[in-house]
CSV table of C-alpha atoms in Angstrom, one decimal:
chain,number,residue,atom,x,y,z
D,1,MET,CA,6.9,6.3,12.2
D,2,LYS,CA,6.2,9.6,11.0
D,3,MET,CA,3.1,9.2,8.2
D,4,MET,CA,3.3,11.1,5.1
D,5,LYS,CA,0.3,11.6,3.4
D,6,ILE,CA,-0.5,8.3,1.6
D,7,LYS,CA,-2.3,8.5,-1.7
D,8,GLN,CA,-3.9,6.0,-3.8
D,9,GLY,CA,-1.1,4.2,-6.3
D,10,ASP,CA,1.6,4.3,-3.4
D,11,TYR,CA,3.3,1.5,-1.8
D,12,VAL,CA,2.2,0.2,2.0
D,13,ASN,CA,4.1,-2.4,3.9
D,14,GLY,CA,4.9,-3.6,0.1
D,15,SER,CA,1.3,-3.5,-1.7
D,16,LYS,CA,-0.3,-0.9,-3.5
D,17,VAL,CA,-3.1,1.2,-2.3
D,18,GLU,CA,-5.8,0.8,-4.2
D,19,ASP,CA,-8.4,3.0,-2.2
D,20,ILE,CA,-8.4,5.0,1.0
D,21,LYS,CA,-11.3,5.3,3.5
D,22,GLU,CA,-11.4,6.7,7.0
D,23,ILE,CA,-12.9,3.9,9.6
D,24,ASP,CA,-13.2,5.0,13.4
D,25,SER,CA,-10.9,8.6,12.8
D,26,GLU,CA,-8.2,6.3,11.6
D,27,PRO,CA,-7.1,6.6,7.5
D,28,HIS,CA,-7.5,2.3,6.3
D,29,TYR,CA,-5.8,1.5,3.0
D,30,LEU,CA,-7.2,-0.8,0.5
D,31,VAL,CA,-4.4,-3.2,0.1
D,32,ALA,CA,-4.2,-6.3,-2.6
D,33,TYR,CA,-1.9,-9.5,-1.8
D,34,PHE,CA,-1.3,-12.8,-3.3
D,35,ASP,CA,-1.9,-15.0,-0.5
D,36,TRP,CA,0.1,-18.2,-0.9
D,37,GLY,CA,-2.2,-20.5,1.5
D,38,ALA,CA,-4.9,-19.8,-0.4
D,39,LYS,CA,-3.5,-19.8,-3.7
D,40,LYS,CA,-5.6,-16.4,-4.7
D,41,PRO,CA,-5.7,-12.9,-4.7
D,42,GLN,CA,-6.7,-11.1,-1.3
D,43,SER,CA,-7.2,-7.6,-0.6
D,44,ARG,CA,-7.8,-6.2,3.0
D,45,TRP,CA,-7.8,-2.8,4.9
D,46,LEU,CA,-5.0,-1.9,6.4
D,47,PRO,CA,-5.4,0.3,9.3
D,48,GLU,CA,-2.7,3.6,9.4
D,49,HIS,CA,-1.2,2.1,12.8
D,50,LEU,CA,0.2,-1.2,11.0
D,51,VAL,CA,1.9,0.5,8.4
D,52,THR,CA,5.6,-0.2,8.6
D,53,SER,CA,7.0,0.7,5.4
D,54,TYR,CA,5.8,3.7,2.5
D,55,VAL,CA,7.2,4.4,-1.0
D,56,SER,CA,5.3,6.9,-3.2
D,57,ALA,CA,4.1,5.9,-6.5
D,58,GLU,CA,7.0,8.3,-7.8
D,59,ASP,CA,9.7,7.0,-6.1
D,60,PHE,CA,8.5,3.6,-7.3
D,61,GLU,CA,8.4,4.5,-10.8
D,62,LYS,CA,11.8,6.1,-10.8
D,63,VAL,CA,13.1,3.0,-9.3
D,64,LYS,CA,11.3,0.6,-11.9
D,65,MET,CA,13.8,3.2,-15.0
D,66,VAL,CA,16.5,2.4,-12.9
D,67,VAL,CA,16.4,-1.4,-12.8
D,68,LYS,CA,15.5,-1.5,-16.6
D,69,GLU,CA,18.4,0.4,-17.6
């Protein structure tokens, strides 16, 4: 998958990117998600090579507007 310039606020693998940092020369994205097994929110650093889907924050907002109508 060709990577776009992912930034804070975008969505990767269905989760919002809270922060970005370089770890071992690869971008990693801090994402938050709800772990139903633990029954509480979790966060993890997702390395770029594991990103399978991407939606920009702008595109996500456009979709939210269409759904509300």
